[in-house]
Every structure is written in structure tokens, then in C-alpha cells.
């Protein structure tokens, strides 16, 4: 006959397992509540999905410096990335493709009454579209940054100021901007590429493999001839074509810019190597017992 669940029954259950595990579970629960109210909890929910952030430590062996070839990358809107070796990566434009659906969802949200259940549902639809675009963009950037990091030891990119490039053209009341609609479209296209995140991914993926990422000034890289060094705005005859007005050298404009970017990076790398090898002038190591001077 089964024993009634009373005090003795509860004592029996407690005796089945070690008390330390039960005490630790209570401590973990208390710590979780403290983290929650302090804003430190590692669980989050976005657009109906739960995310857990886990922090851990691991020993990492210092990677051997990479001996893979270097490459320069010219990033843009018409072409997401042009590599100095002739490789071209077409833009995915995830935001542009979802723009029609996003605007429709945003208009539906604007018509819903504030505080209503229908408005919450409409807001969730907008958030889901935005999340889908962000995840697709991140997947695109991960795939291409991994492929580049696996095959190159040094990657040189332009030091683009994305915030300045995507600034609004509205201007002020006294000095209103011009071509505001066109500039707004260009701003969306620039932000849709994810250049900053792409550079971040390249940096840590290269570092893990013993490579490095260098940034160089973007000025005149699209107007410089890699054959004779002539610099002129007339060299960039169209979005796709580069023809030097001095020597006649012709090439794809984006690939040509990537070659110039690579050469700037190589010069920068050489200067850094020379600076690291040269002793600091005017410095002499003090001998043992020698008094210092002020």
C-alpha cells in the first residue's frame, strides 16, 4: 500500500537527492532574479524569438602569421565589393527587396488604435520583417567575409565614414537641401550594404587565422591610374569604366580602385614594419650603476 504523502513523504523525497544541489538551485534562482531586476539577465526576447547569451573562457593558441596573398577591396552600392584580383560580389539589397512589404506593414500599423491588441499585432509584423532583413544581411556578410578571410592573409579596405555618407540632405529652413528624395534613396542603399559590420567580421576572422585588416584613406583611389600614377576625375569615365587620359590604361573602375587600395595598404604595412625595426633616435640604454639625469 503506498504511503500517504505527508511530512514523512516530503522528508523521504528530500533524502533521495543531495541537499547541495537543491541549495544551489535556490541560489541560482535568486541570482537570476537579481540579474533580471538589474538588467543583467542573459535571456532576451525579440520579435517572438528567445535568445540566450552564454559567456565562457577558453585557451587560444596564438595563430601563426598568415602567408596567404593580400587583397584590396573597393566597397560600393552598385557593386557590394570588388576585389583587386578581379573577383566581384554583387549586392544582395535585402532591405530594398523587403521595402514594399515593410511600407505596407508600417501603413497598417499607423492606422491601428494606440493601445489596442490589433496595434500590437501590427507592430509585431513590422518587427518580423525588419528582423528577417537583418538576419538575411548578416548571413550574407558572414558567408563572404569568411571566404575572403580563409583565402587571404592581409585585406585592405577603405576607411569609409558611413555616418557622414548617409547623412540627411534636408538641410535647414534657411538653407533647404537639394535632391532630398534621391539622397534618401542613396542613404537607404548605403545602410543596406552593412559595410561597417562587414569590416568588423573581416577583422576578427582574419585575426583568428593570423591575418590582418588594414584601412587606408579612400581619397582618389577611384581616380588614380595604377600604371602611370596619373590622378584625374576624367579617368573615371563612368560607373563601370576606368580609362586613364594620360597613358590610355583601361580597366573595370571598381577593380582598378581595389588595386589602388591594395597598394596603399602594402605601403602602409611596409612603413609599419620599418618603424618597428628602427631604433628610436636619441635613446640610449642606461648602463648598470649609471645615474640618471634630469
PDB file of C-alpha atoms in Angstrom:
ATOM      1  CA  UNK A   1       0.000   0.000   0.000  1.00  0.00           C
ATOM      2  CA  UNK A   2       1.518   3.370  -0.979  1.00  0.00           C
ATOM      3  CA  UNK A   3       2.485   5.657   1.872  1.00  0.00           C
ATOM      4  CA  UNK A   4       0.395   8.857   2.164  1.00  0.00           C
ATOM      5  CA  UNK A   5       2.262  11.970   1.093  1.00  0.00           C
ATOM      6  CA  UNK A   6       2.712  13.854   4.335  1.00  0.00           C
ATOM      7  CA  UNK A   7       5.585  15.165   6.337  1.00  0.00           C
ATOM      8  CA  UNK A   8       7.328  11.830   6.235  1.00  0.00           C
ATOM      9  CA  UNK A   9       6.797  11.693   2.475  1.00  0.00           C
ATOM     10  CA  UNK A  10       8.346  15.099   1.948  1.00  0.00           C
ATOM     11  CA  UNK A  11      11.273  14.133   4.141  1.00  0.00           C
ATOM     12  CA  UNK A  12      11.739  10.994   2.090  1.00  0.00           C
ATOM     13  CA  UNK A  13      11.843  12.985  -1.165  1.00  0.00           C
ATOM     14  CA  UNK A  14      14.413  15.377   0.254  1.00  0.00           C
ATOM     15  CA  UNK A  15      16.570  12.458   1.353  1.00  0.00           C
ATOM     16  CA  UNK A  16      16.571  10.989  -2.188  1.00  0.00           C
ATOM     17  CA  UNK A  17      18.932  13.676  -3.525  1.00  0.00           C
ATOM     18  CA  UNK A  18      21.933  15.578  -2.158  1.00  0.00           C
ATOM     19  CA  UNK A  19      20.971  18.747  -0.334  1.00  0.00           C
ATOM     20  CA  UNK A  20      23.766  20.748  -2.002  1.00  0.00           C
ATOM     21  CA  UNK A  21      22.093  20.508  -5.425  1.00  0.00           C
ATOM     22  CA  UNK A  22      18.816  21.787  -4.020  1.00  0.00           C
ATOM     23  CA  UNK A  23      20.541  24.653  -2.237  1.00  0.00           C
ATOM     24  CA  UNK A  24      22.466  25.596  -5.374  1.00  0.00           C
ATOM     25  CA  UNK A  25      19.238  25.623  -7.399  1.00  0.00           C
ATOM     26  CA  UNK A  26      17.759  28.138  -4.966  1.00  0.00           C
ATOM     27  CA  UNK A  27      20.924  30.255  -5.155  1.00  0.00           C
ATOM     28  CA  UNK A  28      20.796  30.196  -8.961  1.00  0.00           C
ATOM     29  CA  UNK A  29      17.149  31.227  -8.912  1.00  0.00           C
ATOM     30  CA  UNK A  30      17.900  34.095  -6.538  1.00  0.00           C
ATOM     31  CA  UNK A  31      20.818  35.247  -8.718  1.00  0.00           C
ATOM     32  CA  UNK A  32      18.605  35.082 -11.814  1.00  0.00           C
ATOM     33  CA  UNK A  33      16.036  37.361 -10.170  1.00  0.00           C
ATOM     34  CA  UNK A  34      18.762  39.795  -9.126  1.00  0.00           C
ATOM     35  CA  UNK A  35      20.156  39.869 -12.664  1.00  0.00           C
ATOM     36  CA  UNK A  36      16.687  40.375 -14.103  1.00  0.00           C
ATOM     37  CA  UNK A  37      15.856  43.393 -11.957  1.00  0.00           C
ATOM     38  CA  UNK A  38      19.359  44.833 -12.508  1.00  0.00           C
ATOM     39  CA  UNK A  39      19.039  44.439 -16.275  1.00  0.00           C
ATOM     40  CA  UNK A  40      21.842  41.802 -16.497  1.00  0.00           C
ATOM     41  CA  UNK A  41      19.887  38.673 -17.318  1.00  0.00           C
ATOM     42  CA  UNK A  42      21.257  36.701 -20.317  1.00  0.00           C
ATOM     43  CA  UNK A  43      17.857  35.790 -21.793  1.00  0.00           C
ATOM     44  CA  UNK A  44      16.091  38.137 -24.193  1.00  0.00           C
ATOM     45  CA  UNK A  45      13.094  38.025 -26.492  1.00  0.00           C
ATOM     46  CA  UNK A  46      12.893  39.798 -29.830  1.00  0.00           C
ATOM     47  CA  UNK A  47      10.095  39.523 -32.366  1.00  0.00           C
ATOM     48  CA  UNK A  48       8.729  36.394 -30.725  1.00  0.00           C
ATOM     49  CA  UNK A  49      12.100  34.635 -30.517  1.00  0.00           C
ATOM     50  CA  UNK A  50      14.081  33.831 -27.387  1.00  0.00           C
ATOM     51  CA  UNK A  51      17.847  34.370 -27.290  1.00  0.00           C
ATOM     52  CA  UNK A  52      20.365  33.220 -24.665  1.00  0.00           C
ATOM     53  CA  UNK A  53      23.821  34.770 -24.299  1.00  0.00           C
ATOM     54  CA  UNK A  54      26.421  32.466 -22.747  1.00  0.00           C
ATOM     55  CA  UNK A  55      29.879  33.668 -21.733  1.00  0.00           C
ATOM     56  CA  UNK A  56      32.779  31.257 -21.402  1.00  0.00           C
ATOM     57  CA  UNK A  57      36.549  31.255 -21.302  1.00  0.00           C
ATOM     58  CA  UNK A  58      38.871  29.127 -23.422  1.00  0.00           C
ATOM     59  CA  UNK A  59      42.565  28.954 -24.100  1.00  0.00           C
ATOM     60  CA  UNK A  60      43.506  30.073 -27.590  1.00  0.00           C
ATOM     61  CA  UNK A  61      46.831  29.354 -29.230  1.00  0.00           C
ATOM     62  CA  UNK A  62      48.409  32.426 -30.829  1.00  0.00           C
ATOM     63  CA  UNK A  63      47.910  31.982 -34.590  1.00  0.00           C
ATOM     64  CA  UNK A  64      50.921  31.763 -36.883  1.00  0.00           C
ATOM     65  CA  UNK A  65      51.219  34.817 -39.188  1.00  0.00           C
ATOM     66  CA  UNK A  66      49.445  34.069 -42.441  1.00  0.00           C
ATOM     67  CA  UNK A  67      51.423  33.653 -45.652  1.00  0.00           C
ATOM     68  CA  UNK A  68      48.350  33.845 -47.875  1.00  0.00           C
ATOM     69  CA  UNK A  69      48.200  36.593 -50.528  1.00  0.00           C
ATOM     70  CA  UNK A  70      46.952  40.112 -49.832  1.00  0.00           C
ATOM     71  CA  UNK A  71      43.896  41.653 -51.467  1.00  0.00           C
ATOM     72  CA  UNK A  72      42.336  45.093 -51.713  1.00  0.00           C
ATOM     73  CA  UNK A  73      38.578  45.625 -51.587  1.00  0.00           C
ATOM     74  CA  UNK A  74      36.563  48.507 -53.026  1.00  0.00           C
ATOM     75  CA  UNK A  75      33.081  48.595 -51.490  1.00  0.00           C
ATOM     76  CA  UNK A  76      30.132  50.304 -53.091  1.00  0.00           C
ATOM     77  CA  UNK A  77      26.415  50.267 -53.790  1.00  0.00           C
ATOM     78  CA  UNK A  78      26.245  49.228 -57.445  1.00  0.00           C
ATOM     79  CA  UNK A  79      28.795  46.507 -56.601  1.00  0.00           C
ATOM     80  CA  UNK A  80      28.973  45.407 -52.981  1.00  0.00           C
ATOM     81  CA  UNK A  81      32.655  44.511 -53.168  1.00  0.00           C
ATOM     82  CA  UNK A  82      35.243  44.460 -55.947  1.00  0.00           C
ATOM     83  CA  UNK A  83      38.489  42.661 -55.138  1.00  0.00           C
ATOM     84  CA  UNK A  84      41.852  43.567 -56.610  1.00  0.00           C
ATOM     85  CA  UNK A  85      42.155  40.050 -58.071  1.00  0.00           C
ATOM     86  CA  UNK A  86      39.124  40.681 -60.274  1.00  0.00           C
ATOM     87  CA  UNK A  87      36.507  38.989 -58.084  1.00  0.00           C
ATOM     88  CA  UNK A  88      33.203  40.859 -57.859  1.00  0.00           C
ATOM     89  CA  UNK A  89      30.462  40.401 -55.249  1.00  0.00           C
ATOM     90  CA  UNK A  90      27.033  41.625 -56.292  1.00  0.00           C
ATOM     91  CA  UNK A  91      24.923  43.431 -53.674  1.00  0.00           C
ATOM     92  CA  UNK A  92      22.140  41.468 -52.011  1.00  0.00           C
ATOM     93  CA  UNK A  93      19.991  44.548 -51.219  1.00  0.00           C
ATOM     94  CA  UNK A  94      17.865  42.730 -48.650  1.00  0.00           C
ATOM     95  CA  UNK A  95      16.312  45.943 -47.378  1.00  0.00           C
ATOM     96  CA  UNK A  96      15.402  47.111 -50.867  1.00  0.00           C
ATOM     97  CA  UNK A  97      13.698  43.798 -51.654  1.00  0.00           C
ATOM     98  CA  UNK A  98      11.608  43.961 -48.490  1.00  0.00           C
ATOM     99  CA  UNK A  99      10.823  47.691 -48.758  1.00  0.00           C
ATOM    100  CA  UNK A 100       7.372  47.236 -50.348  1.00  0.00           C
ATOM    101  CA  UNK A 101       6.231  44.755 -47.689  1.00  0.00           C
ATOM    102  CA  UNK A 102       7.708  46.889 -44.915  1.00  0.00           C
ATOM    103  CA  UNK A 103       5.936  50.051 -46.048  1.00  0.00           C
ATOM    104  CA  UNK A 104       2.635  48.183 -46.292  1.00  0.00           C
ATOM    105  CA  UNK A 105       3.053  46.866 -42.751  1.00  0.00           C
ATOM    106  CA  UNK A 106       4.015  50.317 -41.452  1.00  0.00           C
ATOM    107  CA  UNK A 107       0.936  51.910 -43.043  1.00  0.00           C
ATOM    108  CA  UNK A 108      -1.248  49.244 -41.434  1.00  0.00           C
ATOM    109  CA  UNK A 109       0.396  49.950 -38.087  1.00  0.00           C
ATOM    110  CA  UNK A 110      -0.257  53.695 -38.403  1.00  0.00           C
ATOM    111  CA  UNK A 111      -3.998  53.066 -38.862  1.00  0.00           C
ATOM    112  CA  UNK A 112      -4.376  50.971 -35.695  1.00  0.00           C
ATOM    113  CA  UNK A 113      -5.624  52.483 -32.451  1.00  0.00           C
ATOM    114  CA  UNK A 114      -2.943  53.066 -29.839  1.00  0.00           C
ATOM    115  CA  UNK A 115      -3.005  50.541 -27.010  1.00  0.00           C
ATOM    116  CA  UNK A 116      -5.160  48.046 -28.917  1.00  0.00           C
ATOM    117  CA  UNK A 117      -4.379  44.373 -29.492  1.00  0.00           C
ATOM    118  CA  UNK A 118      -4.517  44.924 -33.256  1.00  0.00           C
ATOM    119  CA  UNK A 119      -1.821  47.590 -32.980  1.00  0.00           C
ATOM    120  CA  UNK A 120       0.420  45.192 -31.062  1.00  0.00           C
ATOM    121  CA  UNK A 121      -0.050  42.578 -33.760  1.00  0.00           C
ATOM    122  CA  UNK A 122       0.702  45.118 -36.479  1.00  0.00           C
ATOM    123  CA  UNK A 123       3.842  46.219 -34.636  1.00  0.00           C
ATOM    124  CA  UNK A 124       4.963  42.603 -34.438  1.00  0.00           C
ATOM    125  CA  UNK A 125       4.529  42.214 -38.217  1.00  0.00           C
ATOM    126  CA  UNK A 126       6.760  45.257 -38.813  1.00  0.00           C
ATOM    127  CA  UNK A 127       9.356  43.919 -36.383  1.00  0.00           C
ATOM    128  CA  UNK A 128       9.359  40.479 -38.034  1.00  0.00           C
ATOM    129  CA  UNK A 129      10.050  41.976 -41.462  1.00  0.00           C
ATOM    130  CA  UNK A 130      12.890  44.082 -40.066  1.00  0.00           C
ATOM    131  CA  UNK A 131      14.343  41.070 -38.241  1.00  0.00           C
ATOM    132  CA  UNK A 132      14.154  38.920 -41.364  1.00  0.00           C
ATOM    133  CA  UNK A 133      16.040  41.570 -43.340  1.00  0.00           C
ATOM    134  CA  UNK A 134      18.705  41.927 -40.635  1.00  0.00           C
ATOM    135  CA  UNK A 135      19.243  38.163 -40.378  1.00  0.00           C
ATOM    136  CA  UNK A 136      19.482  37.742 -44.158  1.00  0.00           C
ATOM    137  CA  UNK A 137      22.010  40.604 -44.365  1.00  0.00           C
ATOM    138  CA  UNK A 138      24.079  39.110 -41.527  1.00  0.00           C
ATOM    139  CA  UNK A 139      24.114  35.710 -43.229  1.00  0.00           C
ATOM    140  CA  UNK A 140      25.286  37.318 -46.496  1.00  0.00           C
ATOM    141  CA  UNK A 141      28.081  39.202 -44.736  1.00  0.00           C
ATOM    142  CA  UNK A 142      29.216  36.141 -42.791  1.00  0.00           C
ATOM    143  CA  UNK A 143      29.487  33.961 -45.900  1.00  0.00           C
ATOM    144  CA  UNK A 144      31.554  36.437 -47.905  1.00  0.00           C
ATOM    145  CA  UNK A 145      33.759  37.623 -45.031  1.00  0.00           C
ATOM    146  CA  UNK A 146      34.590  34.010 -44.157  1.00  0.00           C
ATOM    147  CA  UNK A 147      35.502  33.180 -47.761  1.00  0.00           C
ATOM    148  CA  UNK A 148      37.791  36.219 -48.012  1.00  0.00           C
ATOM    149  CA  UNK A 149      39.450  35.588 -44.619  1.00  0.00           C
ATOM    150  CA  UNK A 150      40.146  31.948 -45.487  1.00  0.00           C
ATOM    151  CA  UNK A 151      41.964  32.828 -48.724  1.00  0.00           C
ATOM    152  CA  UNK A 152      43.904  35.999 -47.838  1.00  0.00           C
ATOM    153  CA  UNK A 153      46.469  36.954 -45.232  1.00  0.00           C
ATOM    154  CA  UNK A 154      46.019  40.733 -45.456  1.00  0.00           C
ATOM    155  CA  UNK A 155      42.881  42.555 -46.538  1.00  0.00           C
ATOM    156  CA  UNK A 156      42.941  46.271 -47.266  1.00  0.00           C
ATOM    157  CA  UNK A 157      39.724  48.307 -47.276  1.00  0.00           C
ATOM    158  CA  UNK A 158      38.778  51.971 -47.472  1.00  0.00           C
ATOM    159  CA  UNK A 159      38.270  53.891 -44.238  1.00  0.00           C
ATOM    160  CA  UNK A 160      34.715  54.874 -45.134  1.00  0.00           C
ATOM    161  CA  UNK A 161      32.798  57.270 -42.873  1.00  0.00           C
ATOM    162  CA  UNK A 162      29.392  55.643 -43.230  1.00  0.00           C
ATOM    163  CA  UNK A 163      27.686  58.077 -40.854  1.00  0.00           C
ATOM    164  CA  UNK A 164      28.799  61.065 -42.908  1.00  0.00           C
ATOM    165  CA  UNK A 165      27.980  59.363 -46.213  1.00  0.00           C
ATOM    166  CA  UNK A 166      24.433  58.573 -45.090  1.00  0.00           C
ATOM    167  CA  UNK A 167      23.671  61.972 -43.517  1.00  0.00           C
ATOM    168  CA  UNK A 168      20.326  63.567 -44.346  1.00  0.00           C
ATOM    169  CA  UNK A 169      20.129  66.128 -47.159  1.00  0.00           C
ATOM    170  CA  UNK A 170      17.108  68.004 -45.767  1.00  0.00           C
ATOM    171  CA  UNK A 171      19.188  70.947 -44.614  1.00  0.00           C
ATOM    172  CA  UNK A 172      17.577  73.776 -42.635  1.00  0.00           C
ATOM    173  CA  UNK A 173      14.659  76.177 -43.108  1.00  0.00           C
ATOM    174  CA  UNK A 174      17.057  78.930 -44.132  1.00  0.00           C
ATOM    175  CA  UNK A 175      19.116  76.644 -46.387  1.00  0.00           C
ATOM    176  CA  UNK A 176      16.979  73.701 -47.516  1.00  0.00           C
ATOM    177  CA  UNK A 177      18.706  70.731 -49.118  1.00  0.00           C
ATOM    178  CA  UNK A 178      18.528  69.693 -52.738  1.00  0.00           C
ATOM    179  CA  UNK A 179      17.591  66.366 -54.318  1.00  0.00           C
ATOM    180  CA  UNK A 180      16.339  65.151 -50.942  1.00  0.00           C
ATOM    181  CA  UNK A 181      14.404  62.184 -52.340  1.00  0.00           C
ATOM    182  CA  UNK A 182      17.396  60.944 -54.340  1.00  0.00           C
ATOM    183  CA  UNK A 183      19.723  61.341 -51.354  1.00  0.00           C
ATOM    184  CA  UNK A 184      17.289  59.465 -49.107  1.00  0.00           C
ATOM    185  CA  UNK A 185      17.305  56.563 -51.565  1.00  0.00           C
ATOM    186  CA  UNK A 186      21.100  56.576 -51.658  1.00  0.00           C
ATOM    187  CA  UNK A 187      21.245  56.624 -47.857  1.00  0.00           C
ATOM    188  CA  UNK A 188      18.992  53.557 -47.669  1.00  0.00           C
ATOM    189  CA  UNK A 189      21.175  51.775 -50.218  1.00  0.00           C
ATOM    190  CA  UNK A 190      24.361  52.589 -48.268  1.00  0.00           C
ATOM    191  CA  UNK A 191      22.943  51.378 -44.951  1.00  0.00           C
ATOM    192  CA  UNK A 192      21.526  48.292 -46.653  1.00  0.00           C
ATOM    193  CA  UNK A 193      25.038  47.087 -47.533  1.00  0.00           C
ATOM    194  CA  UNK A 194      26.285  46.690 -43.955  1.00  0.00           C
ATOM    195  CA  UNK A 195      29.842  47.900 -44.658  1.00  0.00           C
ATOM    196  CA  UNK A 196      30.728  48.520 -41.005  1.00  0.00           C
ATOM    197  CA  UNK A 197      29.619  45.075 -39.895  1.00  0.00           C
ATOM    198  CA  UNK A 198      31.457  43.538 -42.855  1.00  0.00           C
ATOM    199  CA  UNK A 199      34.714  45.203 -41.775  1.00  0.00           C
ATOM    200  CA  UNK A 200      34.179  44.026 -38.185  1.00  0.00           C
ATOM    201  CA  UNK A 201      33.676  40.443 -39.335  1.00  0.00           C
ATOM    202  CA  UNK A 202      36.757  40.570 -41.552  1.00  0.00           C
ATOM    203  CA  UNK A 203      38.887  41.936 -38.716  1.00  0.00           C
ATOM    204  CA  UNK A 204      38.246  39.158 -36.192  1.00  0.00           C
ATOM    205  CA  UNK A 205      38.132  36.346 -38.754  1.00  0.00           C
ATOM    206  CA  UNK A 206      41.484  37.397 -40.182  1.00  0.00           C
ATOM    207  CA  UNK A 207      42.987  37.775 -36.703  1.00  0.00           C
ATOM    208  CA  UNK A 208      41.886  34.236 -35.782  1.00  0.00           C
ATOM    209  CA  UNK A 209      43.813  32.958 -38.818  1.00  0.00           C
ATOM    210  CA  UNK A 210      46.943  35.035 -38.352  1.00  0.00           C
ATOM    211  CA  UNK A 211      45.922  37.665 -40.899  1.00  0.00           C
ATOM    212  CA  UNK A 212      45.213  41.358 -40.573  1.00  0.00           C
ATOM    213  CA  UNK A 213      42.835  44.032 -41.802  1.00  0.00           C
ATOM    214  CA  UNK A 214      44.147  47.448 -42.833  1.00  0.00           C
ATOM    215  CA  UNK A 215      42.171  50.610 -43.529  1.00  0.00           C
ATOM    216  CA  UNK A 216      43.509  53.274 -45.891  1.00  0.00           C
ATOM    217  CA  UNK A 217      42.156  56.698 -46.949  1.00  0.00           C
ATOM    218  CA  UNK A 218      39.599  56.463 -49.727  1.00  0.00           C
ATOM    219  CA  UNK A 219      40.589  59.736 -51.424  1.00  0.00           C
ATOM    220  CA  UNK A 220      41.460  59.459 -55.142  1.00  0.00           C
ATOM    221  CA  UNK A 221      41.516  55.649 -55.200  1.00  0.00           C
ATOM    222  CA  UNK A 222      38.917  55.686 -57.976  1.00  0.00           C
ATOM    223  CA  UNK A 223      40.723  58.406 -59.976  1.00  0.00           C
ATOM    224  CA  UNK A 224      44.302  57.105 -59.866  1.00  0.00           C
ATOM    225  CA  UNK A 225      45.871  55.125 -62.686  1.00  0.00           C
ATOM    226  CA  UNK A 226      47.793  52.121 -61.288  1.00  0.00           C
ATOM    227  CA  UNK A 227      50.007  52.028 -64.372  1.00  0.00           C
ATOM    228  CA  UNK A 228      51.336  55.595 -64.610  1.00  0.00           C
ATOM    229  CA  UNK A 229      50.069  57.161 -61.373  1.00  0.00           C
ATOM    230  CA  UNK A 230      48.109  59.934 -63.113  1.00  0.00           C
ATOM    231  CA  UNK A 231      45.264  61.277 -60.965  1.00  0.00           C
ATOM    232  CA  UNK A 232      42.260  62.894 -62.615  1.00  0.00           C
ATOM    233  CA  UNK A 233      38.484  62.845 -62.244  1.00  0.00           C
ATOM    234  CA  UNK A 234      38.360  62.404 -66.026  1.00  0.00           C
ATOM    235  CA  UNK A 235      39.899  58.936 -65.638  1.00  0.00           C
ATOM    236  CA  UNK A 236      36.624  57.632 -64.175  1.00  0.00           C
ATOM    237  CA  UNK A 237      34.557  57.987 -67.317  1.00  0.00           C
ATOM    238  CA  UNK A 238      31.516  56.089 -65.975  1.00  0.00           C
ATOM    239  CA  UNK A 239      30.380  53.970 -63.055  1.00  0.00           C
ATOM    240  CA  UNK A 240      31.946  50.850 -64.580  1.00  0.00           C
ATOM    241  CA  UNK A 241      34.780  52.112 -66.806  1.00  0.00           C
ATOM    242  CA  UNK A 242      38.218  53.494 -65.994  1.00  0.00           C
ATOM    243  CA  UNK A 243      40.342  54.904 -68.833  1.00  0.00           C
ATOM    244  CA  UNK A 244      43.477  56.886 -67.998  1.00  0.00           C
ATOM    245  CA  UNK A 245      43.582  60.103 -70.009  1.00  0.00           C
ATOM    246  CA  UNK A 246      47.397  60.139 -69.722  1.00  0.00           C
ATOM    247  CA  UNK A 247      48.501  56.626 -70.718  1.00  0.00           C
ATOM    248  CA  UNK A 248      45.288  55.052 -72.013  1.00  0.00           C
ATOM    249  CA  UNK A 249      45.195  52.236 -69.421  1.00  0.00           C
ATOM    250  CA  UNK A 250      41.662  50.775 -69.326  1.00  0.00           C
ATOM    251  CA  UNK A 251      40.104  48.586 -66.649  1.00  0.00           C
ATOM    252  CA  UNK A 252      36.958  47.974 -64.674  1.00  0.00           C
ATOM    253  CA  UNK A 253      36.575  51.029 -62.455  1.00  0.00           C
ATOM    254  CA  UNK A 254      35.855  49.113 -59.236  1.00  0.00           C
ATOM    255  CA  UNK A 255      38.677  46.609 -59.766  1.00  0.00           C
ATOM    256  CA  UNK A 256      41.017  49.494 -60.566  1.00  0.00           C
ATOM    257  CA  UNK A 257      40.105  51.203 -57.273  1.00  0.00           C
ATOM    258  CA  UNK A 258      40.665  47.924 -55.387  1.00  0.00           C
ATOM    259  CA  UNK A 259      44.188  47.664 -56.873  1.00  0.00           C
ATOM    260  CA  UNK A 260      44.992  51.192 -55.680  1.00  0.00           C
ATOM    261  CA  UNK A 261      43.602  50.359 -52.242  1.00  0.00           C
ATOM    262  CA  UNK A 262      45.808  47.265 -52.056  1.00  0.00           C
ATOM    263  CA  UNK A 263      48.931  49.234 -52.982  1.00  0.00           C
ATOM    264  CA  UNK A 264      48.195  51.842 -50.337  1.00  0.00           C
ATOM    265  CA  UNK A 265      47.830  49.050 -47.795  1.00  0.00           C
ATOM    266  CA  UNK A 266      51.102  47.444 -48.831  1.00  0.00           C
ATOM    267  CA  UNK A 267      52.928  50.765 -48.437  1.00  0.00           C
ATOM    268  CA  UNK A 268      51.334  51.290 -45.025  1.00  0.00           C
ATOM    269  CA  UNK A 269      52.316  47.786 -43.939  1.00  0.00           C
ATOM    270  CA  UNK A 270      55.927  48.340 -45.070  1.00  0.00           C
ATOM    271  CA  UNK A 271      56.152  51.642 -43.175  1.00  0.00           C
ATOM    272  CA  UNK A 272      54.868  50.000 -40.015  1.00  0.00           C
ATOM    273  CA  UNK A 273      57.389  47.176 -40.377  1.00  0.00           C
ATOM    274  CA  UNK A 274      60.237  49.656 -40.868  1.00  0.00           C
ATOM    275  CA  UNK A 275      59.154  51.693 -37.833  1.00  0.00           C
ATOM    276  CA  UNK A 276      59.108  48.574 -35.691  1.00  0.00           C
ATOM    277  CA  UNK A 277      62.659  47.628 -36.736  1.00  0.00           C
ATOM    278  CA  UNK A 278      64.304  51.047 -36.472  1.00  0.00           C
ATOM    279  CA  UNK A 279      65.621  52.091 -33.007  1.00  0.00           C
ATOM    280  CA  UNK A 280      64.281  55.285 -31.519  1.00  0.00           C
ATOM    281  CA  UNK A 281      66.777  58.102 -32.232  1.00  0.00           C
ATOM    282  CA  UNK A 282      68.350  59.803 -29.229  1.00  0.00           C
ATOM    283  CA  UNK A 283      67.598  56.909 -26.875  1.00  0.00           C
ATOM    284  CA  UNK A 284      70.457  55.121 -25.131  1.00  0.00           C
ATOM    285  CA  UNK A 285      70.084  52.273 -22.700  1.00  0.00           C
ATOM    286  CA  UNK A 286      71.392  53.252 -19.246  1.00  0.00           C
ATOM    287  CA  UNK A 287      74.273  51.130 -18.028  1.00  0.00           C
ATOM    288  CA  UNK A 288      74.078  49.419 -14.637  1.00  0.00           C
ATOM    289  CA  UNK A 289      75.076  51.824 -11.896  1.00  0.00           C
ATOM    290  CA  UNK A 290      74.875  54.878 -14.164  1.00  0.00           C
ATOM    291  CA  UNK A 291      72.997  57.781 -12.588  1.00  0.00           C
ATOM    292  CA  UNK A 292      70.115  59.259 -14.459  1.00  0.00           C
ATOM    293  CA  UNK A 293      69.896  62.924 -15.432  1.00  0.00           C
ATOM    294  CA  UNK A 294      67.009  65.344 -15.230  1.00  0.00           C
TER     295      UNK A 294
END
